[in-house]
PDB file of C-alpha atoms in Angstrom:
ATOM      1  CA  LYS O   1      -0.158  -0.097  -0.096  1.00 62.00           C
ATOM      2  CA  ALA O   2       1.480   3.384  -0.923  1.00 78.00           C
ATOM      3  CA  GLY O   3       1.969   5.992   1.501  1.00 94.00           C
ATOM      4  CA  VAL O   4       1.535   9.440   1.338  1.00 97.00           C
ATOM      5  CA  THR O   5       3.599  11.414  -1.450  1.00 97.00           C
ATOM      6  CA  GLN O   6       4.978  14.800  -1.688  1.00 98.00           C
ATOM      7  CA  THR O   7       6.610  16.637  -4.725  1.00 97.00           C
ATOM      8  CA  PRO O   8       8.872  17.604  -5.176  1.00 97.00           C
ATOM      9  CA  ARG O   9      10.895  16.316  -2.731  1.00 97.00           C
ATOM     10  CA  TYR O  10      13.300  19.600  -2.597  1.00 97.00           C
ATOM     11  CA  LEU O  11      13.334  23.201  -3.982  1.00 97.00           C
ATOM     12  CA  ILE O  12      15.502  26.328  -4.419  1.00 98.00           C
ATOM     13  CA  LYS O  13      13.419  29.783  -5.404  1.00 98.00           C
ATOM     14  CA  THR O  14      14.358  33.079  -5.201  1.00 98.00           C
ATOM     15  CA  ARG O  15      12.399  35.905  -2.851  1.00 98.00           C
ATOM     16  CA  GLY O  16       9.701  37.364  -4.398  1.00 98.00           C
ATOM     17  CA  GLN O  17       8.678  34.113  -6.688  1.00 98.00           C
ATOM     18  CA  GLN O  18       5.620  31.654  -5.793  1.00 98.00           C
ATOM     19  CA  VAL O  19       5.992  27.819  -5.428  1.00 98.00           C
ATOM     20  CA  THR O  20       3.366  25.054  -5.392  1.00 98.00           C
ATOM     21  CA  LEU O  21       4.035  22.034  -3.676  1.00 98.00           C
ATOM     22  CA  SER O  22       1.772  18.608  -4.175  1.00 98.00           C
ATOM     23  CA  CYS O  23       0.327  16.096  -2.099  1.00 98.00           C
ATOM     24  CA  SER O  24      -0.859  12.593  -2.624  1.00 98.00           C
ATOM     25  CA  PRO O  25      -2.518  11.217   0.216  1.00 97.00           C
ATOM     26  CA  ILE O  26      -2.700   7.030   1.011  1.00 96.00           C
ATOM     27  CA  SER O  27      -5.677   5.753  -1.088  1.00 95.00           C
ATOM     28  CA  GLY O  28      -8.844   6.235   0.413  1.00 92.00           C
ATOM     29  CA  HIS O  29      -7.687   8.949   2.617  1.00 93.00           C
ATOM     30  CA  ARG O  30      -9.640  11.787   2.451  1.00 93.00           C
ATOM     31  CA  SER O  31      -8.395  14.476   4.925  1.00 94.00           C
ATOM     32  CA  VAL O  32      -5.261  16.084   3.992  1.00 96.00           C
ATOM     33  CA  SER O  33      -3.411  18.522   6.264  1.00 97.00           C
ATOM     34  CA  TRP O  34      -0.228  21.172   5.928  1.00 98.00           C
ATOM     35  CA  TYR O  35       2.628  21.623   8.484  1.00 98.00           C
ATOM     36  CA  GLN O  36       5.585  23.973   8.368  1.00 98.00           C
ATOM     37  CA  GLN O  37       8.764  22.717  10.386  1.00 97.00           C
ATOM     38  CA  THR O  38      11.568  25.143  11.176  1.00 96.00           C
ATOM     39  CA  PRO O  39      14.094  24.810  13.542  1.00 92.00           C
ATOM     40  CA  GLY O  40      12.874  27.809  15.655  1.00 89.00           C
ATOM     41  CA  GLN O  41       8.995  27.123  15.605  1.00 93.00           C
ATOM     42  CA  GLY O  42       8.883  23.387  15.065  1.00 94.00           C
ATOM     43  CA  LEU O  43       5.912  21.824  13.567  1.00 97.00           C
ATOM     44  CA  GLN O  44       3.218  24.018  12.977  1.00 97.00           C
ATOM     45  CA  PHE O  45      -0.313  23.496  11.360  1.00 96.00           C
ATOM     46  CA  LEU O  46      -1.280  25.638   7.966  1.00 97.00           C
ATOM     47  CA  PHE O  47      -4.460  23.968   6.993  1.00 95.00           C
ATOM     48  CA  GLU O  48      -6.842  21.237   6.724  1.00 95.00           C
ATOM     49  CA  TYR O  49      -8.986  19.919   3.617  1.00 95.00           C
ATOM     50  CA  PHE O  50     -11.584  17.149   4.034  1.00 93.00           C
ATOM     51  CA  SER O  51     -13.918  16.739   0.690  1.00 91.00           C
ATOM     52  CA  GLU O  52     -12.520  19.316  -1.234  1.00 94.00           C
ATOM     53  CA  THR O  53     -12.900  21.844   1.549  1.00 94.00           C
ATOM     54  CA  GLN O  54     -10.933  23.813   3.609  1.00 93.00           C
ATOM     55  CA  ARG O  55     -11.968  22.779   7.542  1.00 91.00           C
ATOM     56  CA  ASN O  56      -9.474  24.229   9.508  1.00 89.00           C
ATOM     57  CA  LYS O  57      -6.800  26.959   9.129  1.00 93.00           C
ATOM     58  CA  GLY O  58      -3.649  27.981  11.152  1.00 94.00           C
ATOM     59  CA  ASN O  59      -1.978  31.287  12.232  1.00 94.00           C
ATOM     60  CA  PHE O  60      -0.190  32.063   8.522  1.00 97.00           C
ATOM     61  CA  PRO O  61      -0.347  34.929   6.506  1.00 97.00           C
ATOM     62  CA  GLY O  62      -2.752  34.933   3.167  1.00 96.00           C
ATOM     63  CA  ARG O  63       0.300  34.020   1.042  1.00 97.00           C
ATOM     64  CA  PHE O  64       0.058  30.849   1.893  1.00 98.00           C
ATOM     65  CA  SER O  65      -3.014  28.890   0.206  1.00 97.00           C
ATOM     66  CA  GLY O  66      -4.067  25.250  -0.705  1.00 97.00           C
ATOM     67  CA  ARG O  67      -6.613  23.283  -2.482  1.00 97.00           C
ATOM     68  CA  GLN O  68      -7.928  19.801  -2.858  1.00 98.00           C
ATOM     69  CA  PHE O  69      -8.945  17.858  -5.936  1.00 97.00           C
ATOM     70  CA  SER O  70     -11.609  15.725  -6.293  1.00 96.00           C
ATOM     71  CA  ASN O  71      -9.219  12.469  -6.150  1.00 95.00           C
ATOM     72  CA  SER O  72      -8.140  13.946  -2.353  1.00 96.00           C
ATOM     73  CA  ARG O  73      -4.947  15.128  -3.923  1.00 98.00           C
ATOM     74  CA  SER O  74      -3.718  18.442  -2.350  1.00 98.00           C
ATOM     75  CA  GLU O  75      -1.612  21.378  -3.759  1.00 98.00           C
ATOM     76  CA  MET O  76      -0.466  24.524  -1.324  1.00 98.00           C
ATOM     77  CA  ASN O  77       0.977  27.400  -2.626  1.00 98.00           C
ATOM     78  CA  VAL O  78       3.054  30.010  -1.178  1.00 98.00           C
ATOM     79  CA  SER O  79       3.063  33.853  -3.126  1.00 96.00           C
ATOM     80  CA  THR O  80       5.846  36.142  -2.592  1.00 97.00           C
ATOM     81  CA  LEU O  81       8.129  34.442  -0.911  1.00 98.00           C
ATOM     82  CA  GLU O  82      10.445  35.393   2.072  1.00 98.00           C
ATOM     83  CA  LEU O  83      13.157  34.030   3.470  1.00 97.00           C
ATOM     84  CA  GLY O  84      11.550  32.959   6.465  1.00 96.00           C
ATOM     85  CA  ASP O  85       9.632  30.981   4.511  1.00 98.00           C
ATOM     86  CA  SER O  86      12.352  28.024   4.223  1.00 98.00           C
ATOM     87  CA  ALA O  87      11.035  25.228   5.919  1.00 97.00           C
ATOM     88  CA  LEU O  88      10.149  21.463   5.638  1.00 97.00           C
ATOM     89  CA  TYR O  89       6.461  21.374   4.572  1.00 98.00           C
ATOM     90  CA  LEU O  90       4.766  18.407   5.803  1.00 98.00           C
ATOM     91  CA  CYS O  91       1.361  16.678   4.484  1.00 98.00           C
ATOM     92  CA  ALA O  92      -0.509  14.493   6.515  1.00 97.00           C
ATOM     93  CA  SER O  93      -3.068  12.024   5.271  1.00 96.00           C
ATOM     94  CA  SER O  94      -6.056  10.706   7.267  1.00 93.00           C
ATOM     95  CA  LEU O  95      -9.093   8.427   6.970  1.00 90.00           C
ATOM     96  CA  GLY O  96     -11.680  10.283   7.764  1.00 83.00           C
ATOM     97  CA  HIS O  97     -12.498  13.257   9.752  1.00 79.00           C
ATOM     98  CA  GLY O  98     -13.627  13.868  13.273  1.00 71.00           C
ATOM     99  CA  SER O  99     -13.018  12.048  16.802  1.00 64.00           C
ATOM    100  CA  GLY O 100     -12.506   8.459  15.415  1.00 64.00           C
ATOM    101  CA  MET O 101      -9.556   6.272  15.318  1.00 58.00           C
ATOM    102  CA  ASN O 102      -9.949   6.702  11.134  1.00 73.00           C
ATOM    103  CA  THR O 103      -7.909  10.196  12.059  1.00 83.00           C
ATOM    104  CA  GLU O 104      -4.939   8.968  12.761  1.00 90.00           C
ATOM    105  CA  ALA O 105      -2.207  11.028  10.736  1.00 94.00           C
ATOM    106  CA  PHE O 106       0.094   9.557   8.357  1.00 96.00           C
ATOM    107  CA  PHE O 107       2.821  12.084   7.279  1.00 97.00           C
ATOM    108  CA  GLY O 108       4.695  12.039   3.799  1.00 97.00           C
ATOM    109  CA  GLN O 109       8.749  12.563   3.474  1.00 96.00           C
ATOM    110  CA  GLY O 110       8.278  16.149   2.897  1.00 97.00           C
ATOM    111  CA  THR O 111       9.205  18.824   0.389  1.00 98.00           C
ATOM    112  CA  ARG O 112      12.386  20.898   1.592  1.00 97.00           C
ATOM    113  CA  LEU O 113      11.959  24.494   0.091  1.00 98.00           C
ATOM    114  CA  THR O 114      14.827  26.895   0.571  1.00 98.00           C
ATOM    115  CA  VAL O 115      14.599  30.486  -0.168  1.00 98.00           C
ATOM    116  CA  VAL O 116      17.228  32.607  -1.359  1.00 97.00           C
TER     117      VAL O 116
ATOM    118  CA  LYS A   1      -4.772  27.409  23.115  1.00 89.00           C
ATOM    119  CA  GLN A   2      -3.373  24.367  23.584  1.00 94.00           C
ATOM    120  CA  GLU A   3       0.370  23.777  24.023  1.00 96.00           C
ATOM    121  CA  VAL A   4       2.081  20.853  24.251  1.00 97.00           C
ATOM    122  CA  THR A   5       5.746  20.391  25.981  1.00 98.00           C
ATOM    123  CA  GLN A   6       8.520  17.794  25.741  1.00 97.00           C
ATOM    124  CA  ILE A   7      11.113  16.868  28.054  1.00 93.00           C
ATOM    125  CA  PRO A   8      13.973  16.021  28.043  1.00 92.00           C
ATOM    126  CA  ALA A   9      14.839  17.958  25.041  1.00 95.00           C
ATOM    127  CA  ALA A  10      17.585  15.396  24.403  1.00 96.00           C
ATOM    128  CA  LEU A  11      18.487  12.216  25.683  1.00 95.00           C
ATOM    129  CA  SER A  12      21.529   9.886  25.356  1.00 97.00           C
ATOM    130  CA  VAL A  13      21.430   6.284  27.033  1.00 97.00           C
ATOM    131  CA  PRO A  14      23.239   3.121  25.944  1.00 97.00           C
ATOM    132  CA  GLU A  15      21.751   0.405  24.435  1.00 97.00           C
ATOM    133  CA  GLY A  16      20.053  -2.084  26.021  1.00 97.00           C
ATOM    134  CA  GLU A  17      18.363   0.448  28.605  1.00 97.00           C
ATOM    135  CA  ASN A  18      14.492   1.313  29.256  1.00 97.00           C
ATOM    136  CA  LEU A  19      13.569   4.740  28.717  1.00 95.00           C
ATOM    137  CA  VAL A  20      10.475   7.136  29.337  1.00 96.00           C
ATOM    138  CA  LEU A  21       9.713  10.067  26.996  1.00 97.00           C
ATOM    139  CA  ASN A  22       7.406  12.838  28.996  1.00 97.00           C
ATOM    140  CA  CYS A  23       4.875  14.857  27.178  1.00 98.00           C
ATOM    141  CA  SER A  24       2.337  17.194  28.623  1.00 98.00           C
ATOM    142  CA  PHE A  25      -0.439  19.659  27.316  1.00 97.00           C
ATOM    143  CA  THR A  26      -2.011  22.546  29.076  1.00 96.00           C
ATOM    144  CA  ASP A  27      -5.825  21.441  27.659  1.00 94.00           C
ATOM    145  CA  SER A  28      -6.843  18.256  29.040  1.00 92.00           C
ATOM    146  CA  ALA A  29     -10.288  18.117  26.309  1.00 91.00           C
ATOM    147  CA  ILE A  30      -8.460  16.504  23.606  1.00 92.00           C
ATOM    148  CA  TYR A  31      -9.582  13.803  21.144  1.00 91.00           C
ATOM    149  CA  ASN A  32      -6.555  11.708  20.894  1.00 92.00           C
ATOM    150  CA  LEU A  33      -2.982  11.863  21.189  1.00 95.00           C
ATOM    151  CA  GLN A  34      -0.092  10.354  18.890  1.00 96.00           C
ATOM    152  CA  TRP A  35       3.334   9.474  19.137  1.00 98.00           C
ATOM    153  CA  PHE A  36       5.755  10.048  16.003  1.00 98.00           C
ATOM    154  CA  ARG A  37       9.363   9.429  15.274  1.00 98.00           C
ATOM    155  CA  GLN A  38      11.245  11.603  13.205  1.00 97.00           C
ATOM    156  CA  ASP A  39      14.676  10.470  11.430  1.00 96.00           C
ATOM    157  CA  PRO A  40      16.844  13.959  10.386  1.00 92.00           C
ATOM    158  CA  GLY A  41      15.497  15.700   7.256  1.00 87.00           C
ATOM    159  CA  LYS A  42      12.564  12.878   6.815  1.00 91.00           C
ATOM    160  CA  GLY A  43       9.275  12.735   7.530  1.00 94.00           C
ATOM    161  CA  LEU A  44       7.031  11.481  10.499  1.00 97.00           C
ATOM    162  CA  THR A  45       6.091   8.427  11.250  1.00 97.00           C
ATOM    163  CA  SER A  46       3.284   7.125  13.248  1.00 96.00           C
ATOM    164  CA  LEU A  47       4.409   5.099  16.157  1.00 97.00           C
ATOM    165  CA  LEU A  48       1.091   4.917  18.576  1.00 96.00           C
ATOM    166  CA  LEU A  49      -2.483   6.542  18.384  1.00 94.00           C
ATOM    167  CA  ILE A  50      -3.973   6.838  21.552  1.00 93.00           C
ATOM    168  CA  GLN A  51      -7.975   7.859  22.002  1.00 91.00           C
ATOM    169  CA  SER A  52      -9.032   9.967  24.721  1.00 90.00           C
ATOM    170  CA  SER A  53     -11.077   6.998  25.929  1.00 91.00           C
ATOM    171  CA  GLN A  54      -7.788   4.516  26.404  1.00 93.00           C
ATOM    172  CA  ARG A  55      -5.338   4.725  29.371  1.00 95.00           C
ATOM    173  CA  GLU A  56      -2.301   2.940  26.901  1.00 96.00           C
ATOM    174  CA  GLN A  57      -1.554   1.521  23.804  1.00 96.00           C
ATOM    175  CA  THR A  58       1.311  -0.793  23.393  1.00 97.00           C
ATOM    176  CA  SER A  59       3.438  -1.747  19.964  1.00 96.00           C
ATOM    177  CA  GLY A  60       6.256  -4.064  20.352  1.00 97.00           C
ATOM    178  CA  ARG A  61       8.586  -2.586  22.264  1.00 97.00           C
ATOM    179  CA  LEU A  62       6.914   0.826  22.668  1.00 98.00           C
ATOM    180  CA  ASN A  63       4.521   1.626  25.211  1.00 98.00           C
ATOM    181  CA  ALA A  64       2.477   4.998  25.599  1.00 97.00           C
ATOM    182  CA  SER A  65       0.019   6.192  28.302  1.00 97.00           C
ATOM    183  CA  LEU A  66      -2.244   9.006  28.978  1.00 97.00           C
ATOM    184  CA  ASP A  67      -3.641  10.632  31.505  1.00 96.00           C
ATOM    185  CA  LYS A  68      -5.715  13.191  30.311  1.00 93.00           C
ATOM    186  CA  SER A  69      -7.074  14.603  33.498  1.00 92.00           C
ATOM    187  CA  SER A  70      -3.685  15.735  34.380  1.00 95.00           C
ATOM    188  CA  GLY A  71      -2.414  16.453  30.707  1.00 96.00           C
ATOM    189  CA  ARG A  72       0.111  14.084  30.525  1.00 97.00           C
ATOM    190  CA  SER A  73       1.497  11.113  28.402  1.00 98.00           C
ATOM    191  CA  THR A  74       4.348   8.950  28.639  1.00 98.00           C
ATOM    192  CA  LEU A  75       6.204   6.983  25.709  1.00 97.00           C
ATOM    193  CA  TYR A  76       8.577   3.999  27.099  1.00 97.00           C
ATOM    194  CA  ILE A  77      10.788   2.122  25.042  1.00 97.00           C
ATOM    195  CA  ALA A  78      11.906  -1.442  26.166  1.00 98.00           C
ATOM    196  CA  ALA A  79      15.764  -2.697  25.579  1.00 97.00           C
ATOM    197  CA  SER A  80      16.743   0.544  23.665  1.00 97.00           C
ATOM    198  CA  GLN A  81      18.631   0.017  20.284  1.00 97.00           C
ATOM    199  CA  PRO A  82      20.987   2.222  18.300  1.00 97.00           C
ATOM    200  CA  GLY A  83      18.086   2.023  15.531  1.00 97.00           C
ATOM    201  CA  ASP A  84      15.992   3.610  18.069  1.00 98.00           C
ATOM    202  CA  SER A  85      17.814   6.793  17.795  1.00 98.00           C
ATOM    203  CA  ALA A  86      15.757   9.650  16.348  1.00 98.00           C
ATOM    204  CA  THR A  87      13.352  12.763  17.328  1.00 98.00           C
ATOM    205  CA  TYR A  88      10.149  11.467  19.231  1.00 98.00           C
ATOM    206  CA  LEU A  89       7.127  13.632  19.039  1.00 98.00           C
ATOM    207  CA  CYS A  90       4.005  13.832  20.319  1.00 98.00           C
ATOM    208  CA  ALA A  91       0.604  15.574  19.166  1.00 98.00           C
ATOM    209  CA  VAL A  92      -2.786  16.434  20.213  1.00 96.00           C
ATOM    210  CA  LYS A  93      -5.934  16.790  18.242  1.00 93.00           C
ATOM    211  CA  ASN A  94      -8.402  19.163  20.360  1.00 88.00           C
ATOM    212  CA  ASN A  95     -11.342  19.543  18.056  1.00 79.00           C
ATOM    213  CA  ALA A  96     -13.418  17.422  15.557  1.00 71.00           C
ATOM    214  CA  GLY A  97     -10.894  18.762  12.986  1.00 83.00           C
ATOM    215  CA  ASN A  98      -7.516  16.772  12.151  1.00 89.00           C
ATOM    216  CA  MET A  99      -5.393  19.811  13.526  1.00 92.00           C
ATOM    217  CA  LEU A 100      -2.884  18.359  15.590  1.00 95.00           C
ATOM    218  CA  THR A 101      -0.519  20.367  17.793  1.00 96.00           C
ATOM    219  CA  PHE A 102       3.077  19.024  18.536  1.00 98.00           C
ATOM    220  CA  GLY A 103       5.527  19.722  21.222  1.00 97.00           C
ATOM    221  CA  GLY A 104       9.167  20.472  20.549  1.00 97.00           C
ATOM    222  CA  GLY A 105      10.334  16.866  21.011  1.00 97.00           C
ATOM    223  CA  THR A 106      12.971  14.841  22.244  1.00 98.00           C
ATOM    224  CA  ARG A 107      16.397  13.724  20.566  1.00 97.00           C
ATOM    225  CA  LEU A 108      17.257  10.193  21.611  1.00 98.00           C
ATOM    226  CA  MET A 109      20.491   8.782  21.066  1.00 97.00           C
ATOM    227  CA  VAL A 110      21.084   5.453  22.116  1.00 98.00           C
ATOM    228  CA  LYS A 111      24.844   4.722  22.176  1.00 97.00           C
ATOM    229  CA  PRO A 112      26.086   0.996  21.263  1.00 95.00           C
TER     230      PRO A 112
END
């Protein structure tokens, strides 16, 4: 059974550019969440999508956006990149949305974004 | 606002030791708590998920306990091995959404 797939694995971008990251969840999983991991702030929640709808949003500026497609694949976009956006971006996949065991989160390998 | 703390931040032990990692959270109204392992530069591997109604979960040499009322969880690793060296993270889910709040992690090194 394939795990969570994130592409690309590594990216180098210049300040002011925009970037799109992709996440394919485990087959059958309908919830995708995105996190930013930095040495200073640790893991911080960006947003969650379930059934193509954003269900939760973390405390990030509007430059960070996302979407989910009908096949549950998700993309996140960061516009007008800043040096501080350099981080490991992780995607988590869950079967369901709610309070049960089907909300266990499974993570991808991440996309390492470097902004220069 | 939920805050999650993990102590110690780093731990070094000789191979074969049993060890305990600690996780505390400020808001006890959680749905579940999950323990993860992260190797350098890699993603997170789910180790154990404990529902709010459960007291513990076991998987192989790992045992996680949850005391929701006191806002604490522990991860017990038996007979540690060098391959256990990694950063261990705990995360709590507070509402019906799937947002997780993470602790800062414990970096474990098991020396041969």
